[in-house]
Structures are given as C-alpha cells and as structure tokens.
Short mmCIF file of C-alpha atoms in Angstrom, two decimals:
data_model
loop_
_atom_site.label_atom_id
_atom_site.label_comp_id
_atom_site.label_asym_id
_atom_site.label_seq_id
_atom_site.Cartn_x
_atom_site.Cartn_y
_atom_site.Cartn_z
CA UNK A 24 4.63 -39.41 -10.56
CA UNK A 25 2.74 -37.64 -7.98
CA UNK A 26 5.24 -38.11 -5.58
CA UNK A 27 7.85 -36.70 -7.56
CA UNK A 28 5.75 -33.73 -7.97
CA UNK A 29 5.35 -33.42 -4.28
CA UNK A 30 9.12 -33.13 -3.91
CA UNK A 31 9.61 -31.37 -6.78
CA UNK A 32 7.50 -28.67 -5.26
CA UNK A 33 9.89 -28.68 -2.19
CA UNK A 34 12.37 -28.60 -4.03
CA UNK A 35 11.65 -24.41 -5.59
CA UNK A 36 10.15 -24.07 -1.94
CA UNK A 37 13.89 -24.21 -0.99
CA UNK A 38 15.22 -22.27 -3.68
CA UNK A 39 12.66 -19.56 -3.41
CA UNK A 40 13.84 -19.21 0.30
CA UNK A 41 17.18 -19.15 -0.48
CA UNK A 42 16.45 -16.17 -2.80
CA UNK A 43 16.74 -12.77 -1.19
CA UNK A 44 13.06 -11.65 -1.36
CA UNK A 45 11.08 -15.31 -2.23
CA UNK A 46 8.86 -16.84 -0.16
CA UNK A 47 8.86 -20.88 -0.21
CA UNK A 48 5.04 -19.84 0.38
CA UNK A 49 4.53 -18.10 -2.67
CA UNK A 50 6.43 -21.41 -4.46
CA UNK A 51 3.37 -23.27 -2.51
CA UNK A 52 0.60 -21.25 -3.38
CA UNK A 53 1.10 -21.28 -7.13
CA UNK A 54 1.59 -24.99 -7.54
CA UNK A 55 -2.01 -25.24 -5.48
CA UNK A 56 -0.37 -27.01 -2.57
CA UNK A 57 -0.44 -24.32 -0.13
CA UNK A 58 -3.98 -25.67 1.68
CA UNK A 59 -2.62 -29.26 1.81
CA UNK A 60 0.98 -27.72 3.46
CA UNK A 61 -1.30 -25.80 5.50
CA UNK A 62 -3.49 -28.56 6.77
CA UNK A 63 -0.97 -30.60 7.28
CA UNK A 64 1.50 -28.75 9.47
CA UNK A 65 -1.76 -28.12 11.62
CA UNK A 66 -2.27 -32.07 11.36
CA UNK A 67 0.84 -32.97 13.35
CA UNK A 68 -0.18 -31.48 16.31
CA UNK A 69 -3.75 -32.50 16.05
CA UNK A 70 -5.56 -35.42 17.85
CA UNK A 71 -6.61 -37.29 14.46
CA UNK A 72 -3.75 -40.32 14.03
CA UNK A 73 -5.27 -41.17 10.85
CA UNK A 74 -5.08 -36.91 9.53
CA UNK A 75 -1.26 -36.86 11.38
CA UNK A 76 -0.17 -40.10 9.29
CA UNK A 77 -1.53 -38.75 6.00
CA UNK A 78 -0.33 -35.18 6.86
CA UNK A 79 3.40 -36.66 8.01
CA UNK A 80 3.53 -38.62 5.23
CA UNK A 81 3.40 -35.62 2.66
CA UNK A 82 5.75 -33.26 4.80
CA UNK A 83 7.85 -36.22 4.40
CA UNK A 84 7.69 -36.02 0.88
CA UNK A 85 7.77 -32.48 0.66
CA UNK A 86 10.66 -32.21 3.10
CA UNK A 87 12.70 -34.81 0.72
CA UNK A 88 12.96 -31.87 -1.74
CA UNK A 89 13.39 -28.71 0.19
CA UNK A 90 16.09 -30.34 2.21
CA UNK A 91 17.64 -31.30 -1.49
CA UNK A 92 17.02 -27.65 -3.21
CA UNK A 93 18.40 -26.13 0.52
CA UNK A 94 21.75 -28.65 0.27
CA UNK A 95 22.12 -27.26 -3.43
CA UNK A 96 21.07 -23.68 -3.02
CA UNK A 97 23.79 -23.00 0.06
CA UNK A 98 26.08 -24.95 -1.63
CA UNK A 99 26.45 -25.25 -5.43
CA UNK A 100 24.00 -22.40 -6.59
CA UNK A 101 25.55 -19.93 -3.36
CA UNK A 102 28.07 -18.55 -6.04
CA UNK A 103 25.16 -18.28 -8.44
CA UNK A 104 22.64 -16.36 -6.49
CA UNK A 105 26.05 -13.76 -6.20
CA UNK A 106 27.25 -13.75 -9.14
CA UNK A 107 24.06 -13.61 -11.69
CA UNK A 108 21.33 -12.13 -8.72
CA UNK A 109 19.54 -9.98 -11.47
CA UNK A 110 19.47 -13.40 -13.71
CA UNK A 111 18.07 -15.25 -10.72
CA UNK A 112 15.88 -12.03 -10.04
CA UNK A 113 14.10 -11.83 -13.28
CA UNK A 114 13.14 -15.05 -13.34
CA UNK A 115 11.52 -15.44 -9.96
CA UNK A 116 9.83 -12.16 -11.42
CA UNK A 117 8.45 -14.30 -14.32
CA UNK A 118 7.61 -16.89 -11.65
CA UNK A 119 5.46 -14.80 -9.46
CA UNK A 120 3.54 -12.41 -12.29
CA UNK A 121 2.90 -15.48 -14.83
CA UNK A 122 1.54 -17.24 -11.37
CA UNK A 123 -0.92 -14.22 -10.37
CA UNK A 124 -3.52 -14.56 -13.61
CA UNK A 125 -3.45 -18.57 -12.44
CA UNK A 126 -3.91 -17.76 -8.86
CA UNK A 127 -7.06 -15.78 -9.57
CA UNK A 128 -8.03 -18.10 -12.07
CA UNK A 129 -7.84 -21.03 -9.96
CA UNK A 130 -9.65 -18.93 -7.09
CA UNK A 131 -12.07 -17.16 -9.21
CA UNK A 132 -15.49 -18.60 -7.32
CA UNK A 133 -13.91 -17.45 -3.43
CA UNK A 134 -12.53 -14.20 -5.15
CA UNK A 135 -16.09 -13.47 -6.50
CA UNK A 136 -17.75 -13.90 -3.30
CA UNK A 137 -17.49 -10.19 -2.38
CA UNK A 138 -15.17 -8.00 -4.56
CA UNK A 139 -15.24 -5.24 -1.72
CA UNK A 140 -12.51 -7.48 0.20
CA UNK A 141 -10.51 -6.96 -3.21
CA UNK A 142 -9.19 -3.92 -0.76
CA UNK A 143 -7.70 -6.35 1.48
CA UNK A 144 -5.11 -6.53 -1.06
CA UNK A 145 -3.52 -3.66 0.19
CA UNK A 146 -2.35 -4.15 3.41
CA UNK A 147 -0.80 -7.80 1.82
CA UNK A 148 1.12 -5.37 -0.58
CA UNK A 149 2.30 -2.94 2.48
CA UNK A 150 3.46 -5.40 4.53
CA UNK A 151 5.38 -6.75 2.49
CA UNK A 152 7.09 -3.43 1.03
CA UNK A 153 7.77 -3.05 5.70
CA UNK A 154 9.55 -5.30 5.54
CA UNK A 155 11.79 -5.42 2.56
CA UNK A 156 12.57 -1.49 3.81
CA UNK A 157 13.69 -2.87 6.96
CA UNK A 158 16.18 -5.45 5.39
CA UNK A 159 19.82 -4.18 6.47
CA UNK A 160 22.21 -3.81 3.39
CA UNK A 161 24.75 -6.77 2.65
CA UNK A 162 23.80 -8.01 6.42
CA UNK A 163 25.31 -5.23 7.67
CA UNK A 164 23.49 -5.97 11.40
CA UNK A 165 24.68 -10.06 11.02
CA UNK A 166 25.93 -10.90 14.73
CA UNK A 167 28.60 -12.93 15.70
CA UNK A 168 27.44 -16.00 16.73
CA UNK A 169 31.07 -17.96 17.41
CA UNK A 170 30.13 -18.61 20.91
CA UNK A 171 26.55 -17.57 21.68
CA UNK A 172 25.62 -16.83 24.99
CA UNK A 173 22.46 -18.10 26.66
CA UNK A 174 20.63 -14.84 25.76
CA UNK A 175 21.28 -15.40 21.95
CA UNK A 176 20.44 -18.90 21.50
CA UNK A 177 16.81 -17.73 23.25
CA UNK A 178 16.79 -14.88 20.59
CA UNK A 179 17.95 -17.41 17.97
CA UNK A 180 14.83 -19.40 19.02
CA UNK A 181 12.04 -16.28 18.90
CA UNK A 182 14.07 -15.86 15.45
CA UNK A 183 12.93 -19.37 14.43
CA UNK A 184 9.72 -18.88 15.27
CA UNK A 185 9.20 -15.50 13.59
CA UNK A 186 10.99 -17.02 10.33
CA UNK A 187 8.45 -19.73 9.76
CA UNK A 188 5.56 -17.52 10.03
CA UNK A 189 7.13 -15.65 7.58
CA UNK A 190 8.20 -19.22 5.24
CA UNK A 191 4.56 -20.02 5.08
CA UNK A 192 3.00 -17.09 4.20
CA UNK A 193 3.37 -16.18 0.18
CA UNK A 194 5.18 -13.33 -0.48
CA UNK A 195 7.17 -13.00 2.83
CA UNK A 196 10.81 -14.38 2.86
CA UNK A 197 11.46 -16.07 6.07
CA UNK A 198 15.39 -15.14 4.72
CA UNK A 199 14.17 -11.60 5.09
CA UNK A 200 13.04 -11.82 8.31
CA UNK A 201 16.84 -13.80 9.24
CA UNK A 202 18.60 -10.41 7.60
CA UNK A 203 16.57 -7.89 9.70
CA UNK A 204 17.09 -9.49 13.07
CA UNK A 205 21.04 -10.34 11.73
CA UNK A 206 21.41 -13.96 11.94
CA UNK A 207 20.93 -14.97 8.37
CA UNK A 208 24.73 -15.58 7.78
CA UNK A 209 25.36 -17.04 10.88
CA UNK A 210 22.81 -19.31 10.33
CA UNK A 211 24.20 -20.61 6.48
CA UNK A 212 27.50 -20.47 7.68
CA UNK A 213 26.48 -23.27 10.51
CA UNK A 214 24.30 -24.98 7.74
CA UNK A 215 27.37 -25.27 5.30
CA UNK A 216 29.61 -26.09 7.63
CA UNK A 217 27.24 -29.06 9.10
CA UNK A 218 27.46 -30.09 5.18
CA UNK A 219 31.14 -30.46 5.73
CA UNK A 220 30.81 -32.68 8.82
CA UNK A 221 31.77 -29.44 11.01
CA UNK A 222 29.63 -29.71 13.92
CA UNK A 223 31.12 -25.91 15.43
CA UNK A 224 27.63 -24.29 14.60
CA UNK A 225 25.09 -27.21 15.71
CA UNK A 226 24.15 -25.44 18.71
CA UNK A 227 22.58 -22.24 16.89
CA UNK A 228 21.47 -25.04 14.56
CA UNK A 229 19.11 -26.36 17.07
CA UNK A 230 18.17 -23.17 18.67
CA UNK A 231 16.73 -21.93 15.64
CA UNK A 232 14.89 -25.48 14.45
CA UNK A 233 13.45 -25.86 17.97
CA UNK A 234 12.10 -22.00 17.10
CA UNK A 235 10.65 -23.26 13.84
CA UNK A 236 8.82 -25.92 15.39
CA UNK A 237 7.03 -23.94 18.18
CA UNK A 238 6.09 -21.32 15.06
CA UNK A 239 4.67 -24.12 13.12
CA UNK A 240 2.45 -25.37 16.34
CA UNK A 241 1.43 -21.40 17.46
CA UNK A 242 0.61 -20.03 14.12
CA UNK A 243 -0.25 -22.56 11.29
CA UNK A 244 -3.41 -23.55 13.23
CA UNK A 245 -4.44 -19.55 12.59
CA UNK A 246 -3.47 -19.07 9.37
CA UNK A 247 -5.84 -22.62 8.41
CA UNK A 248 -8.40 -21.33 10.07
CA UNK A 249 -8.21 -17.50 8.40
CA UNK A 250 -7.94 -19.63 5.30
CA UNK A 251 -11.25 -21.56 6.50
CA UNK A 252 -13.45 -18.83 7.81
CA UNK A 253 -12.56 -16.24 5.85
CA UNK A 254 -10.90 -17.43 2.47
CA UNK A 255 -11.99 -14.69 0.33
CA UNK A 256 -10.39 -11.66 2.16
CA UNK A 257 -7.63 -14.19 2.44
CA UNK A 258 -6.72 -14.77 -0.81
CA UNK A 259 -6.84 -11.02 -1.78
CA UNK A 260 -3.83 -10.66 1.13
CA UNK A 261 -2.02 -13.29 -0.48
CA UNK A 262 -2.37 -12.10 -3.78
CA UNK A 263 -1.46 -8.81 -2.61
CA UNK A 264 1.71 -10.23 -0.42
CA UNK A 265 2.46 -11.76 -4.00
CA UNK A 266 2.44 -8.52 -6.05
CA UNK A 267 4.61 -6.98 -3.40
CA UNK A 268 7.26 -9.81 -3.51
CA UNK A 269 7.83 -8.12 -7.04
CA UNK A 270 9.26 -5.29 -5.23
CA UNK A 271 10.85 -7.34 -2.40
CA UNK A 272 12.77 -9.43 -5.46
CA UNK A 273 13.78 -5.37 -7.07
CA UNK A 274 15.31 -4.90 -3.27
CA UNK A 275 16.93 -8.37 -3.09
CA UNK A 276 20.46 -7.97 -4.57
CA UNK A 277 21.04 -5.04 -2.04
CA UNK A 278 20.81 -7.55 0.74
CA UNK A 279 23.34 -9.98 -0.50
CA UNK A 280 26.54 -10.39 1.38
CA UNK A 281 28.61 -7.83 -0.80
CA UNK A 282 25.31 -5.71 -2.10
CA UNK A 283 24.79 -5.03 -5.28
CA UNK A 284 22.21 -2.23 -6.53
CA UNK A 285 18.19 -3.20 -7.15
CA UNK A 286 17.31 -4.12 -9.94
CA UNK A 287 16.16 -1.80 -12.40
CA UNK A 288 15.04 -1.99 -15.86
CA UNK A 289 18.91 -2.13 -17.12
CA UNK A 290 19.65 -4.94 -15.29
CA UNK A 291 16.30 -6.54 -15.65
CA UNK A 292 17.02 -10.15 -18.00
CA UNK A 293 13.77 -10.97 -19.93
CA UNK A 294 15.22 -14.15 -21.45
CA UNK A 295 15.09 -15.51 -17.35
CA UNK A 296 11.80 -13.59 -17.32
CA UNK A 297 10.67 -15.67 -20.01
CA UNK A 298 12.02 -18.79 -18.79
CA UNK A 299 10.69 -18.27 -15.16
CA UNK A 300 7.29 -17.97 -16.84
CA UNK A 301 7.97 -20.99 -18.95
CA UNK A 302 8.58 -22.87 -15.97
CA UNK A 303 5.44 -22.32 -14.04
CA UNK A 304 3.72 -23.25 -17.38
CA UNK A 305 5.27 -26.61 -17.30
CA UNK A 306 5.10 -27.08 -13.76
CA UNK A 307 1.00 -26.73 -14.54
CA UNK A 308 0.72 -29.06 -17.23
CA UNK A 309 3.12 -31.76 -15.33
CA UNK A 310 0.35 -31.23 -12.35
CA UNK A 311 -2.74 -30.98 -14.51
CA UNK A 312 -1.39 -34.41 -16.26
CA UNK A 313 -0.98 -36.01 -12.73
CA UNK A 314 -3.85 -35.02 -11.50
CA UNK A 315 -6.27 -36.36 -14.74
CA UNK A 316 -3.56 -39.31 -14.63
CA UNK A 317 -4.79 -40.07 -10.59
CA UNK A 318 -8.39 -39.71 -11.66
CA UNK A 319 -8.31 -42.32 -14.44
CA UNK A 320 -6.83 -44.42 -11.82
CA UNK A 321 -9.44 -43.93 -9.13
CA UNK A 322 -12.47 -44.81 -11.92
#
C-alpha cells in the first residue's frame, strides 16, 4: 500500500509538470514527501551506500509513476490540457489552496518559531509572479531544434539543469522555465516521438537529461541544507512560491501552443475546483491510513 502511494505521488508530480504553471514540487510538498525527495536526490551522490540504497530505492518508486503520469500526460491527456485548460486550471487551483491550510497545519511548530520570517513569504510570491511574466505566449520563442548544432545541445544542457531546480522547488514549473528559454516543444515533440519508437529527437533527449542530472547533484544538496538550517524562513518561501502558483495557473492557458486567454472568474470551473480539493482530501486520508496502517505493523 505504501508503495503504491509512493508512485501514486509521482504519478500528479508528472501531471502537475505537464500543467502550464504546476510545479511537480508543489505535488511533493503537499503529500509531505518533499523532505524524503529532497534527501534522497542528495543521497545518490553521497558517500553513505546504506542512505544511497534506501534513497535509490524510493526514486525508483517514485520514478515508476512520474514516468507513467509523463507517458499519459504528453500523450492521452495532451488534447485535454488544450482543449478543457480552464477545467484542468481550476482544479489544480483547488489542489494548491485546499493544500495551503494543511501545509501550515502540518508545519505549524517550525512556522511558529519566529513569525517575523512570515515576511519571507514575499519574495517566494515575487518570484514566482518573474517568472510567469516572462513566459512567451503560445511558445512563441520555441527554437527549431531539427538538427541542433553543438552550441544548442550545450544550451539544451544549462536548460536541463535550470529546469530541475525549478521541478523541485514548489510553486515553480520546470515547464515554465522550458517556455521562457524556447525549448519546451521541442523537447515533447522528441519525447512523443521516442513513444512512437522515433529515435529523430534522442539527441536533444540526452542533452537535456544529462542537464537534469548535473542540476540534481549542484543544487539539491543546497536546497536540503536551507531546508536543514533554516526551515522556518524556508517554509514561509515555499508557502509563498505556493500562493503565487495561483497566479502562475491564471497565466497558464496563455502559454499553451495555440494560447488561449487567463483565466478569469468566467472561465473559472468550481465543480473541478471542488473536485481538485476533494482529491487532496483523499489523497490525506489514503496517507494518514498508511501511515497508522505501517505503525500497527512496526508494534
């Protein structure tokens, strides 16, 4: 059961990123996994065998699911995110503001430590809005990427690395950061056509995954030990990354590949409001039951 739970999670950790304006770090945060995905990234490339096993085992896990939610998000739900963005909108929106109250909740002893560093909240919200103003409309800046010259597969590589410091941190989109520097499509067009046995686009493929991996080793080790040292300033960021994701998700539909306008309150749905919130609820109980499940065990 907890197993399933573990891929479950990487499972919306893919769909959030496949979302224009989700982070698969915000996904992380709220189902209280983000110190374990944290820790264990930082594992692999740590001098503990018995910390790297444990830690590869549940990125194994994890990575079951996201690969799972990607394969269905770029395929079968590509037409979906399109076509009913403001449905898929609204109820990432119920997703992230049922998930704040839970957050603090959850936190409430680090948060109370010194509610000065509440004000670190607002550079968390700020960066966050940057960024989503920088997003080009319908990928207006995408690049062609048919046959990439030395040059570009280096940039596709610093893009890597950028995008997973972005992935990991709630409330950033690491699909954001892939729109602003313009290799977003290229990118999911190489992805889908890999899913079709069409190996035209490995090359930018591997470029970009050998960019993710040296992001993962430079930063992850940082953000643990921000997390460590100074958790309570920390988790005001986050929480205020997470309150501007709200606005990143308004932006999101003006990003797509044909843009469509932001979301306002017309073409805000609160029955997928309602059912994003619903879904974080049940995602809670399913964990809480696991978790008093695995302590019966252990007594």
């Amino acid at each position: 059961m907890k197993n399933l739970l573990i891929a479950v999670n990487g499972l919306l950790m893919a769909l959030a990123d496949s979302v224009p304006g989700v982070s698969g770090g915000t996904i992380a945060f709220i189902m209280g996994i983000y110190d374990k995905f944290i820790s264990s990234l930082s594992a692999l490339t740590g001098k503990d065998n018995a910390a790297r096993k444990d830690a590869l085992i549940f990125l194994i896990k994890l990575g079951v699911g996201w690969v799972i939610g990607f394969a269905v998000a770029v395929t079968v739900l590509a037409a979906l995110f399109t076509e009913k963005i403001y449905w898929v909108s609204s109820l990432f929106m119920g997703f992230i503001i049922l998930s704040i109250p839970l957050v603090v909740k959850e936190e409430k002893a680090t948060l109370s430590e010194n509610y000065a560093k509440a004000l670190y909240a607002i550079p968390g919200i700020v960066l966050v809005v940057l960024i989503t103003l920088f997003n080009p409309v319908g990928g207006e800046s995408g690049l062609d990427l048919s046959a990439p010259s030395a040059a570009e597969y280096i940039f596709l590589f610093v893009c890597g690395a950028i995008a997973v410091c972005a992935m990991v941190l709630p409330g950033i989109s690491g699909s954001t950061i892939m729109l602003i520097f313009g290799v977003y499509m290229p990118i999911i067009t190489a992805v889908k056509d890999l899913l079709h046995l069409n190996f035209s686009g490995i090359g930018i493929i591997i470029a970009m995954g050998l960019g993710i991996v040296a992001g993962v080793v430079l930063v992850i080790r940082l953000i643990k030990a921000a997390l460590e040292k100074h958790r309570c300033a920390m988790m005001y960021f986050i929480l205020g990354m997470m309150a501007g994701s709200l606005f990143a998700i308004a932006k999101g539909p003006e990003t797509l590949d044909e843009p469509q306008p932001a979301m306002t309150l017309g073409t805000f749905n609160i029955i997928a409001f309602i059912i994003g919130g619903a879904i974080i609820a049940g995602l809670q109980f399913f964990k809480y039951k696991t978790e008093q499940k695995a302590l019966k065990a252990d007594e």
